[in-house]
mmCIF file of C-alpha atoms and ligand atoms in Angstrom:
data_model
loop_
_atom_site.group_PDB
_atom_site.id
_atom_site.type_symbol
_atom_site.label_atom_id
_atom_site.label_comp_id
_atom_site.label_asym_id
_atom_site.label_seq_id
_atom_site.Cartn_x
_atom_site.Cartn_y
_atom_site.Cartn_z
ATOM 1 C CA MET A 107 0.348 -0.029 0.107
ATOM 2 C CA ALA A 108 1.092 3.741 -0.464
ATOM 3 C CA ASP A 109 2.237 5.928 2.519
ATOM 4 C CA ASP A 110 -0.634 8.317 2.271
ATOM 5 C CA THR A 111 0.602 11.408 4.547
ATOM 6 C CA ARG A 112 -1.305 14.151 3.124
ATOM 7 C CA THR A 113 -2.425 16.888 5.029
ATOM 8 C CA GLY A 114 -6.000 16.135 6.442
ATOM 9 C CA VAL A 115 -6.366 11.578 5.236
ATOM 10 C CA ALA A 116 -6.292 11.069 9.180
ATOM 11 C CA GLU A 117 -9.141 13.065 10.779
ATOM 12 C CA ARG A 118 -11.238 12.095 8.757
ATOM 13 C CA THR A 119 -13.868 9.056 9.479
ATOM 14 C CA PRO A 120 -12.883 5.907 7.640
ATOM 15 C CA GLN A 121 -15.230 6.019 5.546
ATOM 16 C CA ALA A 122 -15.322 8.887 4.185
ATOM 17 C CA TYR A 123 -11.292 8.541 3.643
ATOM 18 C CA TRP A 124 -12.496 5.297 1.649
ATOM 19 C CA ASP A 125 -15.385 6.955 -0.607
ATOM 20 C CA THR A 126 -13.369 9.637 -1.767
ATOM 21 C CA ARG A 127 -10.380 6.819 -3.054
ATOM 22 C CA HIS A 128 -12.562 4.596 -4.323
ATOM 23 C CA ALA A 129 -14.210 7.557 -6.449
ATOM 24 C CA ASP A 130 -10.649 8.415 -6.847
ATOM 25 C CA HIS A 131 -8.932 5.780 -8.212
ATOM 26 C CA ASP A 132 -9.638 3.261 -10.729
ATOM 27 C CA ASP A 133 -11.048 -0.500 -9.700
ATOM 28 C CA LEU A 134 -7.734 -2.132 -8.677
ATOM 29 C CA ALA A 135 -5.897 0.671 -7.464
ATOM 30 C CA SER A 136 -8.055 2.009 -5.149
ATOM 31 C CA GLY A 137 -7.965 -1.751 -3.285
ATOM 32 C CA GLY A 138 -5.008 -2.650 -4.281
ATOM 33 C CA HIS A 139 -1.417 -0.573 -4.390
ATOM 34 C CA ILE A 140 -2.514 3.448 -5.485
ATOM 35 C CA GLY A 141 0.816 3.642 -6.134
ATOM 36 C CA LEU A 142 1.190 0.679 -9.028
ATOM 37 C CA ASP A 143 0.831 1.165 -12.424
ATOM 38 C CA ARG A 144 -2.172 -0.430 -14.430
ATOM 39 C CA PRO A 145 -0.501 -3.584 -14.954
ATOM 40 C CA GLY A 146 1.414 -4.232 -11.636
ATOM 41 C CA ASN A 147 -2.110 -4.136 -9.917
ATOM 42 C CA GLU A 148 -3.376 -6.889 -12.067
ATOM 43 C CA ILE A 149 0.064 -8.407 -11.401
ATOM 44 C CA PHE A 150 -0.835 -7.982 -7.755
ATOM 45 C CA TYR A 151 -4.514 -8.810 -7.926
ATOM 46 C CA ALA A 152 -3.998 -12.015 -9.517
ATOM 47 C CA GLN A 153 -1.429 -13.213 -7.282
ATOM 48 C CA ARG A 154 -2.853 -12.993 -4.204
ATOM 49 C CA LEU A 155 -6.045 -14.463 -6.034
ATOM 50 C CA GLY A 156 -4.083 -17.589 -7.111
ATOM 51 C CA THR A 157 -2.820 -17.836 -3.155
ATOM 52 C CA LEU A 158 -6.248 -17.342 -2.172
ATOM 53 C CA LEU A 159 -7.763 -20.314 -4.328
ATOM 54 C CA SER A 160 -5.252 -22.717 -2.915
ATOM 55 C CA LEU A 161 -5.397 -21.937 0.650
ATOM 56 C CA ILE A 162 -9.416 -21.785 -0.240
ATOM 57 C CA GLY A 163 -9.222 -25.317 -1.424
ATOM 58 C CA ASP A 164 -11.479 -26.909 -4.668
ATOM 59 C CA LEU A 165 -13.868 -28.774 -2.250
ATOM 60 C CA SER A 166 -16.608 -25.970 -3.874
ATOM 61 C CA SER A 167 -19.258 -28.053 -5.988
ATOM 62 C CA PRO A 168 -22.837 -26.180 -7.132
ATOM 63 C CA ALA A 169 -24.378 -28.434 -5.292
ATOM 64 C CA ALA A 170 -22.414 -27.702 -1.902
ATOM 65 C CA PRO A 171 -20.941 -24.250 -2.581
ATOM 66 C CA LEU A 172 -18.636 -23.306 0.051
ATOM 67 C CA PHE A 173 -20.545 -20.536 1.934
ATOM 68 C CA VAL A 174 -17.810 -17.737 1.772
ATOM 69 C CA LEU A 175 -17.498 -13.547 3.010
ATOM 70 C CA ASP A 176 -15.930 -11.179 1.638
ATOM 71 C CA ALA A 177 -15.437 -9.257 4.343
ATOM 72 C CA GLY A 178 -14.151 -5.164 3.563
ATOM 73 C CA CYS A 179 -14.497 -6.211 -0.399
ATOM 74 C CA GLY A 180 -13.908 -2.672 -1.702
ATOM 75 C CA LYS A 181 -14.560 -2.853 -5.649
ATOM 76 C CA GLY A 182 -15.157 -6.400 -4.898
ATOM 77 C CA TYR A 183 -12.519 -7.990 -7.791
ATOM 78 C CA PHE A 184 -12.004 -11.213 -4.818
ATOM 79 C CA ALA A 185 -16.127 -11.554 -4.167
ATOM 80 C CA ARG A 186 -16.677 -11.549 -8.078
ATOM 81 C CA ALA A 187 -13.850 -14.686 -8.925
ATOM 82 C CA LEU A 188 -14.661 -16.898 -5.651
ATOM 83 C CA ALA A 189 -18.477 -16.578 -7.343
ATOM 84 C CA ARG A 190 -17.265 -17.533 -10.649
ATOM 85 C CA CYS A 191 -15.242 -20.466 -8.740
ATOM 86 C CA GLY A 192 -18.634 -21.847 -7.463
ATOM 87 C CA HIS A 193 -18.624 -20.682 -3.936
ATOM 88 C CA ARG A 194 -21.903 -18.757 -2.412
ATOM 89 C CA VAL A 195 -20.549 -15.357 -2.078
ATOM 90 C CA ASP A 196 -22.055 -12.981 0.246
ATOM 91 C CA ALA A 197 -19.591 -8.924 0.354
ATOM 92 C CA PHE A 198 -19.560 -5.906 2.070
ATOM 93 C CA ASP A 199 -17.777 -3.131 3.086
ATOM 94 C CA ILE A 200 -17.600 0.439 4.469
ATOM 95 C CA SER A 201 -17.147 1.852 1.608
ATOM 96 C CA PRO A 202 -20.607 2.987 -0.460
ATOM 97 C CA ALA A 203 -18.636 3.875 -3.432
ATOM 98 C CA ALA A 204 -16.959 0.677 -2.860
ATOM 99 C CA VAL A 205 -20.342 -1.579 -2.760
ATOM 100 C CA GLU A 206 -22.011 0.640 -6.204
ATOM 101 C CA HIS A 207 -19.689 -0.126 -8.538
ATOM 102 C CA ALA A 208 -19.152 -3.788 -7.281
ATOM 103 C CA ARG A 209 -23.295 -3.963 -7.234
ATOM 104 C CA ALA A 210 -22.736 -2.840 -11.413
ATOM 105 C CA GLU A 211 -20.721 -5.291 -12.116
ATOM 106 C CA ALA A 212 -21.925 -8.969 -13.411
ATOM 107 C CA GLY A 213 -21.534 -11.736 -11.158
ATOM 108 C CA GLY A 214 -23.320 -13.240 -8.428
ATOM 109 C CA PRO A 215 -22.100 -11.282 -4.787
ATOM 110 C CA ARG A 216 -25.327 -10.790 -2.476
ATOM 111 C CA TYR A 217 -23.659 -6.626 -1.007
ATOM 112 C CA ALA A 218 -24.120 -4.564 1.479
ATOM 113 C CA VAL A 219 -22.912 -1.840 3.001
ATOM 114 C CA ALA A 220 -21.096 -2.069 6.884
ATOM 115 C CA ALA A 221 -17.955 -2.355 8.684
ATOM 116 C CA LEU A 222 -16.221 -5.235 10.258
ATOM 117 C CA ASP A 223 -17.667 -4.990 13.660
ATOM 118 C CA GLU A 224 -21.374 -5.138 12.601
ATOM 119 C CA TRP A 225 -22.222 -7.423 10.039
ATOM 120 C CA ARG A 226 -24.451 -9.952 10.795
ATOM 121 C CA SER A 227 -26.070 -13.033 8.886
ATOM 122 C CA PRO A 228 -28.571 -15.833 9.148
ATOM 123 C CA TRP A 229 -25.831 -18.862 8.242
ATOM 124 C CA PRO A 230 -22.371 -19.606 9.305
ATOM 125 C CA TYR A 231 -19.584 -18.935 6.691
ATOM 126 C CA ASP A 232 -17.576 -22.102 5.678
ATOM 127 C CA ILE A 233 -14.578 -19.132 4.843
ATOM 128 C CA VAL A 234 -14.164 -15.779 5.611
ATOM 129 C CA VAL A 235 -11.862 -13.429 3.501
ATOM 130 C CA CYS A 236 -10.792 -9.947 4.806
ATOM 131 C CA VAL A 237 -7.821 -8.595 2.511
ATOM 132 C CA ASP A 238 -5.977 -5.746 3.017
ATOM 133 C CA VAL A 239 -9.038 -4.067 5.451
ATOM 134 C CA LEU A 240 -7.702 -4.448 8.794
ATOM 135 C CA PHE A 241 -4.523 -2.845 9.403
ATOM 136 C CA HIS A 242 -5.967 -0.549 8.142
ATOM 137 C CA VAL A 243 -8.985 0.165 10.634
ATOM 138 C CA LEU A 244 -6.421 1.750 13.156
ATOM 139 C CA ASP A 245 -8.730 2.123 16.468
ATOM 140 C CA ASP A 246 -6.741 -1.262 18.100
ATOM 141 C CA GLN A 247 -10.177 -1.359 19.581
ATOM 142 C CA ALA A 248 -12.562 -1.219 16.550
ATOM 143 C CA TRP A 249 -10.006 -3.512 14.560
ATOM 144 C CA ALA A 250 -10.607 -6.107 17.618
ATOM 145 C CA ALA A 251 -14.273 -6.026 17.555
ATOM 146 C CA GLY A 252 -14.186 -6.513 13.810
ATOM 147 C CA LEU A 253 -12.417 -9.035 13.983
ATOM 148 C CA ARG A 254 -14.141 -11.337 16.992
ATOM 149 C CA ASN A 255 -17.410 -10.690 15.109
ATOM 150 C CA MET A 256 -15.882 -12.678 12.253
ATOM 151 C CA ALA A 257 -14.295 -15.427 13.803
ATOM 152 C CA SER A 258 -18.157 -15.321 15.734
ATOM 153 C CA LEU A 259 -19.672 -15.851 12.265
ATOM 154 C CA ILE A 260 -17.602 -18.910 10.682
ATOM 155 C CA ARG A 261 -18.574 -22.352 11.328
ATOM 156 C CA VAL A 262 -16.796 -25.601 13.540
ATOM 157 C CA THR A 263 -13.843 -26.203 11.154
ATOM 158 C CA GLY A 264 -14.244 -23.026 8.534
ATOM 159 C CA ARG A 265 -11.409 -20.394 8.515
ATOM 160 C CA LEU A 266 -10.776 -17.039 8.655
ATOM 161 C CA ILE A 267 -8.214 -16.086 6.247
ATOM 162 C CA ALA A 268 -7.115 -12.284 7.019
ATOM 163 C CA THR A 269 -4.083 -9.927 6.089
ATOM 164 C CA ASP A 270 -1.384 -8.707 7.624
ATOM 165 C CA ILE A 271 2.590 -8.250 7.572
ATOM 166 C CA VAL A 272 3.997 -12.287 8.063
ATOM 167 C CA THR A 273 7.530 -12.137 10.019
ATOM 168 C CA ASP A 274 8.582 -15.074 11.648
ATOM 169 C CA ILE A 275 6.497 -16.219 14.643
ATOM 170 C CA ALA A 276 9.372 -16.892 16.805
ATOM 171 C CA ALA A 277 10.225 -13.021 16.422
ATOM 172 C CA ASP A 278 6.923 -11.923 16.967
ATOM 173 C CA GLU A 279 6.158 -13.075 19.845
ATOM 174 C CA ALA A 280 8.789 -11.777 21.590
ATOM 175 C CA THR A 281 8.696 -8.616 19.796
ATOM 176 C CA ALA A 282 4.937 -8.227 19.500
ATOM 177 C CA GLU A 283 4.506 -4.885 18.894
ATOM 178 C CA ARG A 284 2.515 -2.608 16.622
ATOM 179 C CA THR A 285 3.837 -0.811 13.454
ATOM 180 C CA THR A 286 2.246 2.402 11.989
ATOM 181 C CA HIS A 287 2.943 3.075 8.017
ATOM 182 C CA GLY A 288 2.311 6.539 6.952
ATOM 183 C CA ALA A 289 -1.764 7.743 7.907
ATOM 184 C CA ARG A 290 -3.817 5.022 7.060
ATOM 185 C CA ILE A 291 -1.564 1.646 7.962
ATOM 186 C CA VAL A 292 -2.011 -0.350 11.309
ATOM 187 C CA HIS A 293 0.520 -3.648 11.069
ATOM 188 C CA ARG A 294 -0.313 -5.731 13.881
ATOM 189 C CA PRO A 295 1.754 -8.918 15.266
ATOM 190 C CA ILE A 296 0.379 -12.160 14.990
ATOM 191 C CA ALA A 297 0.892 -12.817 18.270
ATOM 192 C CA ALA A 298 -2.302 -9.856 18.894
ATOM 193 C CA TYR A 299 -3.830 -11.455 16.340
ATOM 194 C CA ARG A 300 -4.056 -14.584 18.085
ATOM 195 C CA ALA A 301 -5.002 -13.179 21.271
ATOM 196 C CA GLU A 302 -8.132 -12.438 20.337
ATOM 197 C CA LEU A 303 -9.460 -15.623 18.863
ATOM 198 C CA GLU A 304 -7.948 -18.396 20.375
ATOM 199 C CA PRO A 305 -9.782 -17.741 23.872
ATOM 200 C CA LEU A 306 -12.965 -17.837 20.586
ATOM 201 C CA GLY A 307 -11.650 -20.999 19.597
ATOM 202 C CA LEU A 308 -9.964 -19.840 16.787
ATOM 203 C CA ARG A 309 -6.401 -21.139 15.940
ATOM 204 C CA HIS A 310 -3.497 -19.548 13.820
ATOM 205 C CA THR A 311 -3.254 -22.380 11.513
ATOM 206 C CA LEU A 312 -0.908 -21.682 8.699
ATOM 207 C CA SER A 313 1.464 -18.332 7.156
ATOM 208 C CA ARG A 314 1.762 -17.192 3.292
ATOM 209 C CA PRO A 315 3.556 -13.990 2.100
ATOM 210 C CA TYR A 316 1.577 -12.494 -0.474
ATOM 211 C CA GLY A 317 5.202 -12.549 -2.316
ATOM 212 C CA PHE A 318 4.923 -9.651 -4.607
ATOM 213 C CA ARG A 319 7.949 -7.354 -4.759
ATOM 214 C CA GLU A 320 8.638 -5.980 -1.212
ATOM 215 C CA ASN A 321 5.235 -6.436 0.182
ATOM 216 C CA ARG A 322 5.689 -7.756 3.850
ATOM 217 C CA VAL A 323 2.147 -9.018 4.138
ATOM 218 C CA GLY A 324 0.999 -12.129 3.324
ATOM 219 C CA PHE A 325 -2.632 -14.333 4.514
ATOM 220 C CA HIS A 326 -3.025 -15.893 8.019
ATOM 221 C CA VAL A 327 -5.816 -18.814 8.364
ATOM 222 C CA PHE A 328 -7.256 -19.421 11.650
ATOM 223 C CA THR A 329 -9.629 -22.549 11.867
ATOM 224 C CA ARG A 330 -12.263 -22.960 14.407
ATOM 225 C CA ILE A 331 -11.425 -25.554 16.107
ATOM 226 C CA ARG A 332 -14.189 -25.341 18.405
HETATM 227 C C1 SAM B 558 -7.186 -2.097 0.501
HETATM 228 S S1 SAM B 558 -9.180 -1.953 0.262
HETATM 229 C C2 SAM B 558 -8.863 -3.279 -0.193
HETATM 230 C C3 SAM B 558 -9.962 -3.941 -0.619
HETATM 231 C C4 SAM B 558 -10.618 -5.243 -1.338
HETATM 232 N N1 SAM B 558 -10.427 -6.466 -0.170
HETATM 233 C C5 SAM B 558 -9.737 -5.301 -1.966
HETATM 234 O O1 SAM B 558 -8.394 -6.436 -1.700
HETATM 235 O O2 SAM B 558 -9.605 -5.354 -3.449
HETATM 236 C C6 SAM B 558 -9.158 -1.922 2.274
HETATM 237 C C7 SAM B 558 -10.953 -1.806 1.768
HETATM 238 O O3 SAM B 558 -11.442 -1.839 3.306
HETATM 239 C C8 SAM B 558 -12.314 -1.571 3.426
HETATM 240 N N2 SAM B 558 -12.825 -0.806 4.901
HETATM 241 C C9 SAM B 558 -12.294 -0.093 5.663
HETATM 242 N N3 SAM B 558 -12.535 0.169 6.929
HETATM 243 C C10 SAM B 558 -13.041 -0.990 7.065
HETATM 244 C C11 SAM B 558 -14.227 -1.415 8.190
HETATM 245 N N4 SAM B 558 -13.980 -1.197 9.326
HETATM 246 N N5 SAM B 558 -15.236 -2.463 7.770
HETATM 247 C C12 SAM B 558 -14.967 -2.222 6.305
HETATM 248 N N6 SAM B 558 -14.121 -2.224 5.639
HETATM 249 C C13 SAM B 558 -13.861 -1.599 5.464
HETATM 250 C C14 SAM B 558 -11.988 0.159 2.268
HETATM 251 O O4 SAM B 558 -13.650 0.839 2.335
HETATM 252 C C15 SAM B 558 -11.856 -0.292 1.537
HETATM 253 O O5 SAM B 558 -11.997 -0.736 0.678
#
């Protein structure tokens, strides 16, 4: 993500910031990397989609689709791709502009405007994906509330696939510090995620770095064991 330190950026509400960003940038740059050109973002998205699909697996079928939630879906790149792969996808984002754009695209997801801690569902999900959202939630209480809400939406043996910085686990446990990057990014260590999720029955099962250029972010998978 680009380091967005323009005057006033930090003061805007998250919804106002993201609405403006989604209105000002194209479908990939606004939710991908605003510092990358179009081909760079195409690669960034396609590479992460491949990794995401390999983490989710291929157990979906038209008769028994996986129920997937894309939390903080932006303009819907991952939600649409997951729906094309046969999954039954719900998707939401805090930005009305992003959701409006997503709805205008063809494809199967059901979209809504909501914050991470607000989304409720009548059914539990097999998979909740949350790509490059949590490290943009600056307030620690809002971050924890969003994480807990997503955990509550996952069935037993289901998985939360969320992204944040990937570090050596042992070092991470030892230092366990949050790090800020510009005005809109707070990276939290895996220990912080585990502290919230383990009491709720979700165990950290693996991490997979994006492996894209200098990007240090990656997917963290948490599996509900009870
Ligand atoms: C970097 S973009 C990623 C979008 C999408 N996941 C993707 O990868 O294309 C971050 C997204 O998180 C959304 N967002 C930020 N804070 C949120 C919150 N508290 N609840 C829901 N969505 C949020 C923003 O509107 C934005 O669309």
